[in-house]
Coordinates of C-alpha atoms and ligand atoms in Angstrom, one line a residue:
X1 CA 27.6 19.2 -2.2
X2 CA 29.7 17.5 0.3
X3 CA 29.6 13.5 -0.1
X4 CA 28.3 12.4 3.1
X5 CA 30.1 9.2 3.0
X6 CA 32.0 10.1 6.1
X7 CA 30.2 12.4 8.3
X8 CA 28.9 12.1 11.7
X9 CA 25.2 11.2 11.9
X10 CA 22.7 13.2 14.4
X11 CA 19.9 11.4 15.3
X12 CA 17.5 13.4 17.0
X13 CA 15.3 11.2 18.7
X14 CA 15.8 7.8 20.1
X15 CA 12.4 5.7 19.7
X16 CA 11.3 3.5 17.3
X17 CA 12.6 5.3 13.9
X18 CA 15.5 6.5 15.4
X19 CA 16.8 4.0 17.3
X20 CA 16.8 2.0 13.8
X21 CA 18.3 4.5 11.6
X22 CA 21.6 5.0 14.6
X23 CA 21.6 1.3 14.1
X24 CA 21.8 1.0 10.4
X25 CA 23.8 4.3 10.0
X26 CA 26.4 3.0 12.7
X27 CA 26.7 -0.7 10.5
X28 CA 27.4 1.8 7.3
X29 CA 30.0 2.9 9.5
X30 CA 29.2 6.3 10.7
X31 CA 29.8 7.9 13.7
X32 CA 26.3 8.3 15.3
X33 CA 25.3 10.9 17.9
X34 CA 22.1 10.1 19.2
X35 CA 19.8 12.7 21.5
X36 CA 16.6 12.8 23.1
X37 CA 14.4 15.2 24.7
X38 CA 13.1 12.7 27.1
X39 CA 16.7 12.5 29.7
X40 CA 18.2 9.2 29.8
X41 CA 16.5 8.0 26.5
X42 CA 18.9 7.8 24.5
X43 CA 20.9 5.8 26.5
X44 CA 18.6 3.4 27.2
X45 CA 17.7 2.9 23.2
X46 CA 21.8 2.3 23.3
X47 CA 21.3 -0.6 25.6
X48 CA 18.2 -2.2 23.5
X49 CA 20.5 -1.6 20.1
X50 CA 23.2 -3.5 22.1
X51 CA 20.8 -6.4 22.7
X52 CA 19.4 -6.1 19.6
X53 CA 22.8 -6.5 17.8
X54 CA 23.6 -9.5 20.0
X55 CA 20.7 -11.0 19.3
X56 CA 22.1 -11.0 15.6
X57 CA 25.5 -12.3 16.0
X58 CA 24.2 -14.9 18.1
X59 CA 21.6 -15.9 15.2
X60 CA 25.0 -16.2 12.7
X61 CA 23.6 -12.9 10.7
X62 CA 26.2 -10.6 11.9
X63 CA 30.0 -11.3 12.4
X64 CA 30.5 -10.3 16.5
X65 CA 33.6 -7.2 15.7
X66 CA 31.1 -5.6 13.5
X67 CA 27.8 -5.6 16.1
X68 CA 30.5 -4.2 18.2
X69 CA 32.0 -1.2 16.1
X70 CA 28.4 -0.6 15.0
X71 CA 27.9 -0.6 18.7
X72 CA 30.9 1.1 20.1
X73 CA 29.8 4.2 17.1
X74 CA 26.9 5.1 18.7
X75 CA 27.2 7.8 21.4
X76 CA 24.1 9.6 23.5
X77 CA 24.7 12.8 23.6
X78 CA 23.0 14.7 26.6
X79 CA 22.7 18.2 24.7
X80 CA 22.2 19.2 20.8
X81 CA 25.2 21.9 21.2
X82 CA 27.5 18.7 21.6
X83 CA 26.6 18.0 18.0
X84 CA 28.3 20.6 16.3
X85 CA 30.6 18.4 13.9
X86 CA 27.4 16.8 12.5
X87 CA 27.7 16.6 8.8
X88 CA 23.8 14.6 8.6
X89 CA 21.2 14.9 11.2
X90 CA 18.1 12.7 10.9
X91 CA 15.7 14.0 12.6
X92 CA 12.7 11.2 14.3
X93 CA 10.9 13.2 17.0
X94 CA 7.3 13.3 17.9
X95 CA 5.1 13.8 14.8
X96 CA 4.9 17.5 15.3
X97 CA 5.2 20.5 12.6
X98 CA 6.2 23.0 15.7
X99 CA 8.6 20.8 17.2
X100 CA 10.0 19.6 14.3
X101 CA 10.6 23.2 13.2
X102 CA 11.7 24.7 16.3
X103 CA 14.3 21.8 16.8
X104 CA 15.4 22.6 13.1
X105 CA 16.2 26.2 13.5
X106 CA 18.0 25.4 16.7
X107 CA 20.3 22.9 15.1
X108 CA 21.0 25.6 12.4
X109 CA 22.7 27.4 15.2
X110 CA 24.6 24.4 16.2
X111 CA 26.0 22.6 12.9
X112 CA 28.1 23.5 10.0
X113 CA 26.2 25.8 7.9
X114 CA 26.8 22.6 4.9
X115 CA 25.4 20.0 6.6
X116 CA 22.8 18.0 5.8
X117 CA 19.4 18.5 7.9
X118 CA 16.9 15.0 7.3
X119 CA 13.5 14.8 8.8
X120 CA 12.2 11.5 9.1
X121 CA 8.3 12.9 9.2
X122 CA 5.5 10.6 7.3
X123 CA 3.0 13.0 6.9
X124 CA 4.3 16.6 7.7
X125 CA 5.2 18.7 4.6
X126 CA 8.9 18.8 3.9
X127 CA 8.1 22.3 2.3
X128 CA 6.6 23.5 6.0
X129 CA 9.0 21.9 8.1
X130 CA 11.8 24.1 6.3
X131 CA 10.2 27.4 6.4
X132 CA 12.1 30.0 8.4
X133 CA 14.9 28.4 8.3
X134 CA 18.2 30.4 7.2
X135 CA 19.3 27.3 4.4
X136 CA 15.9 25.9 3.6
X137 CA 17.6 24.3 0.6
X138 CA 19.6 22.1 2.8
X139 CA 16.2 20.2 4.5
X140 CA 15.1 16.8 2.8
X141 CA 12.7 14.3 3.6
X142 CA 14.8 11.1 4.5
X143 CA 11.3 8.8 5.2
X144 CA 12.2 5.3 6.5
X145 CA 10.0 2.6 7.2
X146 CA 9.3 0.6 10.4
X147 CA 11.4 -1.6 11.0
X148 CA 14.1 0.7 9.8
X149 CA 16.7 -2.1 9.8
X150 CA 14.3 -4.3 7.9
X151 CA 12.7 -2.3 5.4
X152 CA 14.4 -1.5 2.5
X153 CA 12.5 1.8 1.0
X154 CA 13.5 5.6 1.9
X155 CA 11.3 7.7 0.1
X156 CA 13.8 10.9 -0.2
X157 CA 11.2 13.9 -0.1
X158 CA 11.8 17.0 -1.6
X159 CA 10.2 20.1 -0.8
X160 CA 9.7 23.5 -2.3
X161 CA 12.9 24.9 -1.5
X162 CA 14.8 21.6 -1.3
X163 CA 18.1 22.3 -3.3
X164 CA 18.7 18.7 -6.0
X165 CA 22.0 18.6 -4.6
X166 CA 21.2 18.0 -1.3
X167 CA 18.1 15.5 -2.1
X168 CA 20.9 13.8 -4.4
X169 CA 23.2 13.1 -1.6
X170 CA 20.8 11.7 0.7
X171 CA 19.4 9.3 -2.0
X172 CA 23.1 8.1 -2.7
X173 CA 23.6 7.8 0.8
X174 CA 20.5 5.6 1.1
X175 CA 22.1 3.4 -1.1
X176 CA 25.3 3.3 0.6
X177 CA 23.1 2.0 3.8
X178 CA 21.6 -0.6 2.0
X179 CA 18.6 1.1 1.2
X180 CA 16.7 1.5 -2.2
X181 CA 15.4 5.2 -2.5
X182 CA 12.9 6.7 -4.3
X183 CA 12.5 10.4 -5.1
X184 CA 9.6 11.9 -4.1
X185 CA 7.6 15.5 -4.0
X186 CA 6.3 16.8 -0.8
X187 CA 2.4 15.8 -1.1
X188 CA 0.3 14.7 1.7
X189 CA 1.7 11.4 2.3
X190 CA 4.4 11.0 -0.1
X191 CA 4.3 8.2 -1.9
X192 CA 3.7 5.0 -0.1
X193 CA 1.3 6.6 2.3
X194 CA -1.2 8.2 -0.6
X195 CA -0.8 5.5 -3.1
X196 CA -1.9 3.3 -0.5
X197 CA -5.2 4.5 1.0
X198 CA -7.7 2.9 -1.7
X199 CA -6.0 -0.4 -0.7
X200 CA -8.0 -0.1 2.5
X201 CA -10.5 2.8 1.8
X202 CA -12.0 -0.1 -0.9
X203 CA -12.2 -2.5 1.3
X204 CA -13.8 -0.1 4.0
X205 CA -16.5 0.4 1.5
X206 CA -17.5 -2.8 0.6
X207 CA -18.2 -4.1 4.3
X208 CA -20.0 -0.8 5.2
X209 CA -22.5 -2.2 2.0
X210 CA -22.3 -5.6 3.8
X211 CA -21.2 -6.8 0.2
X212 CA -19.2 -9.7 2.2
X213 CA -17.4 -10.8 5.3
X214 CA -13.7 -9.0 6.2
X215 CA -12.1 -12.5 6.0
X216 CA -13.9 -13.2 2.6
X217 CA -12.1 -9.9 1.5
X218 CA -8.8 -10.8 2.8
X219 CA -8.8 -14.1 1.3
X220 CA -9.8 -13.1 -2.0
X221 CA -7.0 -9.8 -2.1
X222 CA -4.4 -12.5 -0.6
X223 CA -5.5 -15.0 -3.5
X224 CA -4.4 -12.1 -5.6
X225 CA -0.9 -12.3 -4.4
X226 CA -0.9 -9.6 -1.6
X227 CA 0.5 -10.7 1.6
X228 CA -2.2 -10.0 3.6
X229 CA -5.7 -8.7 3.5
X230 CA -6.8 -5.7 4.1
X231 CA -8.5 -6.0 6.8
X232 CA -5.7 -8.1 9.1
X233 CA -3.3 -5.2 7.9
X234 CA -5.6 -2.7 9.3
X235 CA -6.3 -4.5 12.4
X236 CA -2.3 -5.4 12.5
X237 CA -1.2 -1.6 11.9
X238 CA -4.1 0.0 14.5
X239 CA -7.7 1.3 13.0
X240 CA -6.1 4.1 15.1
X241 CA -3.0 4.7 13.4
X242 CA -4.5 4.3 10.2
X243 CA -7.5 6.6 10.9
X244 CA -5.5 9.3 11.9
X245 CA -3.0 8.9 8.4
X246 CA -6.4 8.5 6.6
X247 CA -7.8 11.7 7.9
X248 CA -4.3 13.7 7.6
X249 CA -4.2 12.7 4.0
X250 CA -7.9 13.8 3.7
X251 CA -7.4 17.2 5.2
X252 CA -3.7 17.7 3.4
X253 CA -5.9 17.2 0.1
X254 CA -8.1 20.0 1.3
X255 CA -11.0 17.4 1.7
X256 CA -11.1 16.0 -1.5
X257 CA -13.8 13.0 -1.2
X258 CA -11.5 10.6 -2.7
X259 CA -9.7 10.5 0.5
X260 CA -12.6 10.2 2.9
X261 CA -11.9 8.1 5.6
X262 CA -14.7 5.3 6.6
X263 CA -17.5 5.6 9.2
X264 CA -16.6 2.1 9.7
X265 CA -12.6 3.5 10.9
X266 CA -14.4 5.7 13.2
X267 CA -16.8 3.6 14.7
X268 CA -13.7 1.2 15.4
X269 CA -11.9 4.0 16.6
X270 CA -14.6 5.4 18.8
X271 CA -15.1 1.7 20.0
X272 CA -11.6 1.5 21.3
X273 CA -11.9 -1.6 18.9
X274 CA -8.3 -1.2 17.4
X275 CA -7.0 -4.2 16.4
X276 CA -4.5 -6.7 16.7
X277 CA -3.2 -4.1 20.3
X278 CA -6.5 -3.9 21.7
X279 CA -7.2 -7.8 21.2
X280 CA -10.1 -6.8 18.8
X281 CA -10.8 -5.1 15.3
X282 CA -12.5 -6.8 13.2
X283 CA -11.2 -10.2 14.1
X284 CA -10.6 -11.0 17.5
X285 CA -7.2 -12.1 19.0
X286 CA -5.2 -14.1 19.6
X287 CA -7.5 -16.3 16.9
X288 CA -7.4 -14.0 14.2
X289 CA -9.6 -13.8 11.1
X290 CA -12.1 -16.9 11.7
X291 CA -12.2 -20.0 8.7
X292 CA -13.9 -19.5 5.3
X293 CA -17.2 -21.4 5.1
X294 CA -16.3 -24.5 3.3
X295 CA -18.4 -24.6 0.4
X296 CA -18.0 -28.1 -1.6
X297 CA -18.1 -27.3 -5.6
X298 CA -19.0 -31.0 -7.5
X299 CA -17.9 -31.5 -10.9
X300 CA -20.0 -29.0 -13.5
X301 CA -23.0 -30.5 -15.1
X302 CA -22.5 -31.9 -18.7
X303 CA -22.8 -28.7 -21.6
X304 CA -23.4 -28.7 -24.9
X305 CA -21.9 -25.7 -25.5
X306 CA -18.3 -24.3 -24.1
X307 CA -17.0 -21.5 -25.5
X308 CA -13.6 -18.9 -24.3
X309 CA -14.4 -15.4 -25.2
X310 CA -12.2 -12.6 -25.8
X311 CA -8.6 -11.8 -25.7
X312 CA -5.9 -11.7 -23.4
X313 CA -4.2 -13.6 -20.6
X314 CA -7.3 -13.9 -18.8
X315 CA -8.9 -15.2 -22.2
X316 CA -5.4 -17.4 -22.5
X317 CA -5.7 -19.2 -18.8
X318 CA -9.8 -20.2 -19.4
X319 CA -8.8 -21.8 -22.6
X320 CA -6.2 -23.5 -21.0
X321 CA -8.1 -24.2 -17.8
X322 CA -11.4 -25.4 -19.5
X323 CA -9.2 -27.3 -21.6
X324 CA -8.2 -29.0 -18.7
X325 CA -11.8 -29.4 -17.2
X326 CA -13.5 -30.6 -19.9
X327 CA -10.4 -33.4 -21.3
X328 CA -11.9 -35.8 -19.2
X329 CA -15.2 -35.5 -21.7
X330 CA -12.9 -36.3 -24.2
X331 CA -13.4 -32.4 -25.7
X332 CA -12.3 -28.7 -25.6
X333 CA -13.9 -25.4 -25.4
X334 CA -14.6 -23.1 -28.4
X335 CA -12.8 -19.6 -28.7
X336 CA -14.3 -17.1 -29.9
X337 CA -12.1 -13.8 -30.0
X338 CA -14.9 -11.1 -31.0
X339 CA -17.5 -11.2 -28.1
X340 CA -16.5 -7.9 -26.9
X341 CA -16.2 -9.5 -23.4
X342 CA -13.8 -12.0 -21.9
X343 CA -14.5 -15.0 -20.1
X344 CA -17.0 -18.6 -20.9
X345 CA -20.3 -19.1 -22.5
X346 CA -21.5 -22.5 -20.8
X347 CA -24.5 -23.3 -23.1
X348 CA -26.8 -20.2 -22.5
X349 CA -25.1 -18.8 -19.5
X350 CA -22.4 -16.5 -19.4
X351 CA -19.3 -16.5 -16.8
X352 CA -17.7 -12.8 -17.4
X353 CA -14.5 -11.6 -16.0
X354 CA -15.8 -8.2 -14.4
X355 CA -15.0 -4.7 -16.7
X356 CA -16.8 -3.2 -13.9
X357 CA -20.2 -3.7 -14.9
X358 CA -21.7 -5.7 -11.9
X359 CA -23.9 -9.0 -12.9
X360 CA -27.4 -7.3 -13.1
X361 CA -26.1 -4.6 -16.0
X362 CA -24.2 -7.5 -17.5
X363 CA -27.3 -9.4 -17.9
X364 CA -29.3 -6.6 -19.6
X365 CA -26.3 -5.9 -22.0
X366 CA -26.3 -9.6 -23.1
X367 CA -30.0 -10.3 -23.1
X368 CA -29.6 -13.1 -20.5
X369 CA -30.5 -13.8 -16.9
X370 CA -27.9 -16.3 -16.2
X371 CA -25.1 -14.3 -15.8
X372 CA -22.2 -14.1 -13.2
X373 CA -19.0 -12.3 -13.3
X374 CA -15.8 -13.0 -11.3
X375 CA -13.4 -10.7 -10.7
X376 CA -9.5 -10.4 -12.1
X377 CA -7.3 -13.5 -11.6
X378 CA -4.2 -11.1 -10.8
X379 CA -1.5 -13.4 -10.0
X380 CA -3.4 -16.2 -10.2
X381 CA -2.0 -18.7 -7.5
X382 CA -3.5 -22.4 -7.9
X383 CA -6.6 -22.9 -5.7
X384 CA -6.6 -19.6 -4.6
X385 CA -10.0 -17.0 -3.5
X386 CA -11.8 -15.7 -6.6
X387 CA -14.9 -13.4 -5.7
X388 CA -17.6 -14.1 -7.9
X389 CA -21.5 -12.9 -7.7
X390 CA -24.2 -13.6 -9.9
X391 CA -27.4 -11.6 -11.3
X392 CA -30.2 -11.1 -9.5
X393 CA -32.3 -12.6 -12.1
X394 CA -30.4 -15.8 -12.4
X395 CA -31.6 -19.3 -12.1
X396 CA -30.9 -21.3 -9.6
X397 CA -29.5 -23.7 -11.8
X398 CA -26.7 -21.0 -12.7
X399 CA -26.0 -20.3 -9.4
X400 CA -24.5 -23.3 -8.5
X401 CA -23.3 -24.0 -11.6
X402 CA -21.0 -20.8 -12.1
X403 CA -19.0 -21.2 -9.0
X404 CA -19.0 -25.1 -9.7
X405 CA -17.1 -24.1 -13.0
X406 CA -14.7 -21.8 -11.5
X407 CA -13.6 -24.5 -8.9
X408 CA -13.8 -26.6 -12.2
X409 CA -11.1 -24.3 -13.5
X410 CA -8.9 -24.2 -10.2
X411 CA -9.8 -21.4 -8.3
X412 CA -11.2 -21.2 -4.6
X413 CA -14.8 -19.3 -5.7
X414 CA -16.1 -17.2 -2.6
X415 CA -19.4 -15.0 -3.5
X416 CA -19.7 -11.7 -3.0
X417 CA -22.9 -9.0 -3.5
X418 CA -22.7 -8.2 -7.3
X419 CA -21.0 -5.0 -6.7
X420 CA -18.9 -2.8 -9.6
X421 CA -15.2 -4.3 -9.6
X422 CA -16.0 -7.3 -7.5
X423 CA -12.8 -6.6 -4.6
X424 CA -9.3 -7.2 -7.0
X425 CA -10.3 -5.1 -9.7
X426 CA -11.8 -2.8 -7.7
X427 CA -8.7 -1.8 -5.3
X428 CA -6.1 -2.8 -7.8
X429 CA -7.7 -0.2 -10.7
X430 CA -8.1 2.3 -7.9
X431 CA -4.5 1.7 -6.6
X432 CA -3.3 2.3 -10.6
X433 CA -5.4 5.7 -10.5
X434 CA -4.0 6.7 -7.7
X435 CA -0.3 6.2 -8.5
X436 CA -1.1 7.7 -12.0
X437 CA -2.2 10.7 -10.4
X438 CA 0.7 10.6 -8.0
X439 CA 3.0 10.4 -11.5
X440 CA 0.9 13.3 -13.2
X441 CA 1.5 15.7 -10.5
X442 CA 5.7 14.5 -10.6
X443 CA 5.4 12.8 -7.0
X444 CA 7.2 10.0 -8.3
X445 CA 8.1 7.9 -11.6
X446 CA 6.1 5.1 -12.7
X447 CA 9.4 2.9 -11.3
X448 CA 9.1 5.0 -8.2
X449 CA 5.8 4.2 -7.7
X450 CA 6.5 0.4 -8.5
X451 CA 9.7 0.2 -6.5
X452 CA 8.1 2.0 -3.4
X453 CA 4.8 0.1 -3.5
X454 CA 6.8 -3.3 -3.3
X455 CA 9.1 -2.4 -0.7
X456 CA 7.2 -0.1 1.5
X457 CA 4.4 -2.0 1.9
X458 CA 5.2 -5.7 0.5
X459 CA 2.6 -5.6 -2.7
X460 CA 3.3 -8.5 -5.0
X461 CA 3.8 -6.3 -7.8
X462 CA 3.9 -2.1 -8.5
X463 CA 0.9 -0.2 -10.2
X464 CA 2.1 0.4 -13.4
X465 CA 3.6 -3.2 -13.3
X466 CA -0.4 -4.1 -12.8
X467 CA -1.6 -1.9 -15.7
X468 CA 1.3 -3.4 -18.3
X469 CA -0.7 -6.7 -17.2
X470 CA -3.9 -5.4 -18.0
X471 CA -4.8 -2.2 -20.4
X472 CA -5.2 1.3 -19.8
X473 CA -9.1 1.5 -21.2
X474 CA -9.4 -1.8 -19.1
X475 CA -8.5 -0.3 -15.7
X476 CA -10.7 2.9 -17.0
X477 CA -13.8 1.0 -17.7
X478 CA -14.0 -0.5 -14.2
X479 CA -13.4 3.2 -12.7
X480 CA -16.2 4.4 -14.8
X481 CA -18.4 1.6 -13.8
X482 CA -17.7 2.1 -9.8
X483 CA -18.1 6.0 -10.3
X484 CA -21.7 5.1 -12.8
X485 CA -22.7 3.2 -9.4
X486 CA -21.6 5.6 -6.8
X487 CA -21.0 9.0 -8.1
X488 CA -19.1 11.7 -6.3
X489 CA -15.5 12.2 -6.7
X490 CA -14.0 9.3 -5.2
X491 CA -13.8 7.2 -8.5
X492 CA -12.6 9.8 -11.0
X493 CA -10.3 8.7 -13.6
X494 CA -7.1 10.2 -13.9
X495 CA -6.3 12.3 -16.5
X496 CA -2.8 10.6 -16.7
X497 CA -4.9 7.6 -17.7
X498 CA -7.7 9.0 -19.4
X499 CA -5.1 10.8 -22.4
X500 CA -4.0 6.9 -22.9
X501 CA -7.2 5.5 -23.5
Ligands
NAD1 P1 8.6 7.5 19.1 O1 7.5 8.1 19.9 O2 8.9 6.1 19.2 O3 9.9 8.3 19.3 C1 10.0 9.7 19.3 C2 11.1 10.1 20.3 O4 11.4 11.5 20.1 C3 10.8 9.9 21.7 O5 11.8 9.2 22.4 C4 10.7 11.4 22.3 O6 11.1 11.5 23.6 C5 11.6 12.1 21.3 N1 11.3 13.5 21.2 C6 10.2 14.2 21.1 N2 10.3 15.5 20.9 C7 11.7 15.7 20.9 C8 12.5 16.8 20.6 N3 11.9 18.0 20.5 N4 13.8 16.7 20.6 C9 14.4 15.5 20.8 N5 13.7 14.4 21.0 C10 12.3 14.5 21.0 O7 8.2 7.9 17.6 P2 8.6 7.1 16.2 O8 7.6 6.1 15.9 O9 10.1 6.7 16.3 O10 8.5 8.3 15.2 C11 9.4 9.3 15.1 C12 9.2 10.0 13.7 O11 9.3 9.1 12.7 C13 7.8 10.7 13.6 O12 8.0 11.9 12.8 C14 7.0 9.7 12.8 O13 6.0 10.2 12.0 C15 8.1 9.1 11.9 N6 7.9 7.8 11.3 C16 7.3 6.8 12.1 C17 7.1 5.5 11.6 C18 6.6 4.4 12.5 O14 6.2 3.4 11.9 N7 6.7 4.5 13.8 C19 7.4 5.3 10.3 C20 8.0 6.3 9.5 C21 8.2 7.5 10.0

């Protein structure tokens, strides 16, 4: 395989994706044809990329000769046949199987018979895309994210018939843009796109159960470390947008319930209610997601008994943080390692990090009413959201008390209905099932997954990253607790973790 170090880029399709990748592929140097059904298009996306490039030498972040032989490499082309010394096209066109391959197998006609053919599709299969063409084995996925300039992942998708070679050279040319690839398989939504979905489809869940408020949600996924909440990021990407990836992933799967997009999407949808564009979702804008309720924790009432059960880092922090608490009494809490459960006896009562098991089962399985449980502390920032819910049968004395503890021990507490997984145990065991599958059926690595989870869509950490933090029977005990509650598919473990429990 040719390197393509030096060829001349076609980009077909000047809007959003492909106006990005002329840019970056003109900084690497390239020469960049650029064409557009639509006449005058691509021109015009020159012009913008001209601003655009201004606008960063005048901000000091590019040096003005190089936003101008970036600019001066990009040439619109006003028909395909003037690409014929094309050694790459990218193709960014309308999101359309037919078009995409009918503009394929006209290009074969028009470029060398080695170059390179890239489609920059997020949810067509690369596999489908290159059927009936003459050199199927020359057609890769080269999936960039918006904005192209900005975002550092190219998932580099390889279908049935896509030849190693050619998926090799586009992942080294990645790099040479600045990118970070990631191999990938052609499966309904690659990697980013599938591994994704329970990231929302959790969320989605819980308020259509009315188990709490979307910004009580948010707040407790952001205390976790993500950037933002689900339910901004939907109404920030378009219930729309993300419907429609929802269902194609759904139907790609052949309707496999795990995928099953939300009532509550649709009723959005239907509603016209699509977010941040439409001015509402499921905040309103320009305000946004409206405060917390401040709820005002006082100091814990004076035990008899503290005591850290179980093992771990979760076990490690209480000790620590109790510690802290109770120094001011002038003594520490207890540890005791073999409980079989993690988290603080306060006298009677128990405060349990979830397994899954919501309060009420907890309660039965210890023999005592006054229980709560509060879910993982992943990337525990100080004073951030916990969710935390209590059993039904508790007494009232317990239900102030165990959030007045956990703001005792530095967290923000925020109740939720005592549902399995709480919210960050919940998503973030669903989003490790998920990428385990995605491994098991050689989508990706596990350092795929991680690398393409962190820089596709900004999580604070990959999957299996998660999962070295917690345990493999861990993350499977809270699956097996959502899918005792809810049955059906949607929570079924994967077998990639089940052989490593
Ligand atoms: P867009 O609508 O902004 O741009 C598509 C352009 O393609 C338009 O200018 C249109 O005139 C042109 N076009 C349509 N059919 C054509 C054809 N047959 N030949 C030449 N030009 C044609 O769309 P976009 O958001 O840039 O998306 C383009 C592709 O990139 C799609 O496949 C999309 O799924 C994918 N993608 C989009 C995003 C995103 O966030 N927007 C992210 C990753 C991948």
């Amino acid at each position: 395989m040719n390197t393509l170090s030096n060829a001349t880029v076609l980009v077909v399709g000047a809007g959003i994706m492909g106006a990005g990748i002329a840019q970056v592929a003109a900084q690497a140097g390239h020469r960049v044809l650029l064409f557009d059904l639509r006449d005058g298009a691509a021109v015009e996306a020159r012009r913008k990329l001209a601003a655009t490039l201004d606008g960063l030498v005048t901000k000091g972040k590019l040096a003005a000769d190089v936003a101008q032989g970036a600019l001066a490499r990009i040439e619109p082309i006003a028909a395909l046949a003037e690409a014929a010394g094309a050694g790459l096209v990218v193709e960014a066109i309308v999101e359309r199987l037919d078009a995409k391959r009918s503009l394929f197998r006209e290009l074969e006609g028009i470029v060398d018979a080695r170059a390179v053919l890239a489609t920059n599709t997020s949810s067509i299969s690369v596999t489908a895309i290159a059927n009936g063409l003459t050199h199927p084995e020359r057609l890769v996925g080269m999936h960039f994210f918006n904005p192209v300039p900005l975002m550092k992942l190219v998932e580099v998708v390889s279908g049935l018939a896509t030849a190693p070679a050619v998926a090799e050279a586009i992942f080294e040319l990645s790099r040479a843009w600045g990118k970070v690839p990631v191999h990938a398989k052609s499966t309904p939504g690659f990697i980013v796109n599938r591994i994704a979905r329970p990231y929302y489809a959790e969320a989605l869940a819980l308020l259509l159960e009315q188990a709490a408020e979307p910004q009580v949600l948010d707040a407790c996924l952001k205390g976790a470390g993500f950037r933002m909440g689900p339910c901004e990021l939907m109404d920030l990407i378009g219930h729309d947008t993300n419907f429609s990836v929802t269902s194609s992933v759904y139907e790609a799967n052949f309707f496999d319930k795990r995928y099953a997009p939300s009532l509550l999407q649709r009723e959005l949808v239907d509603g016209g209610l699509l977010g941040r564009k439409s001015g509402r979702g499921f905040y309103r804008y320009p305000d946004g997601a409206p405060a917390l309720p401040v709820a005002v924790h006082g100091a814990p009432d004076t035990a008899h008994a503290v005591a850290v059960h179980g093992d771990g880092p979760v076990a490690d922090w209480l000790e620590q943080a109790a510690g802290a608490a109770l120094a001011a009494q002038g003594w520490g809490p207890a540890r005791e390692r073999g409980s079989g459960w993690v988290g603080l006896s306060v006298d009677g009562a128990r405060l349990v990090l979830t397994d899954g098991r919501p309060a009420y089962r907890l309660a039965a399985d210890l023999g005592t009413p006054d229980v709560a449980v509060f879910d993982r502390p992943l990337g525990r920032a100080p004073g951030g959201a916990l969710a935390y819910a209590v059993a039904e049968g508790a007494s009232d004395l317990w239900r102030a008390q165990a959030p007045a503890w956990l703001a005792a021990l530095g967290v923000a507490p925020l109740p939720l209905a005592d549902t399995p997984g709480l919210i960050v145990a919940r998503t973030v065991a669903m989003l490790i099932n998920e990428a385990a599958d995605a491994v098991l059926q050689g989508v990706c690595t596990p350092d795929g997954a991680d690398a393409a989870m962190k820089l596709g869509v900004n999580y604070p950490a990959g999957p299996f990253e998660w999962l070295a933090g917690w345990d493999v029977p861990g993350v499977v005990a809270v699956l097996q607790a959502l899918d005792a509650v809810y049955r059906g598919e949607r929570y079924r473990v994967s077998p990639w973790l089940a052989r490593r429990t």
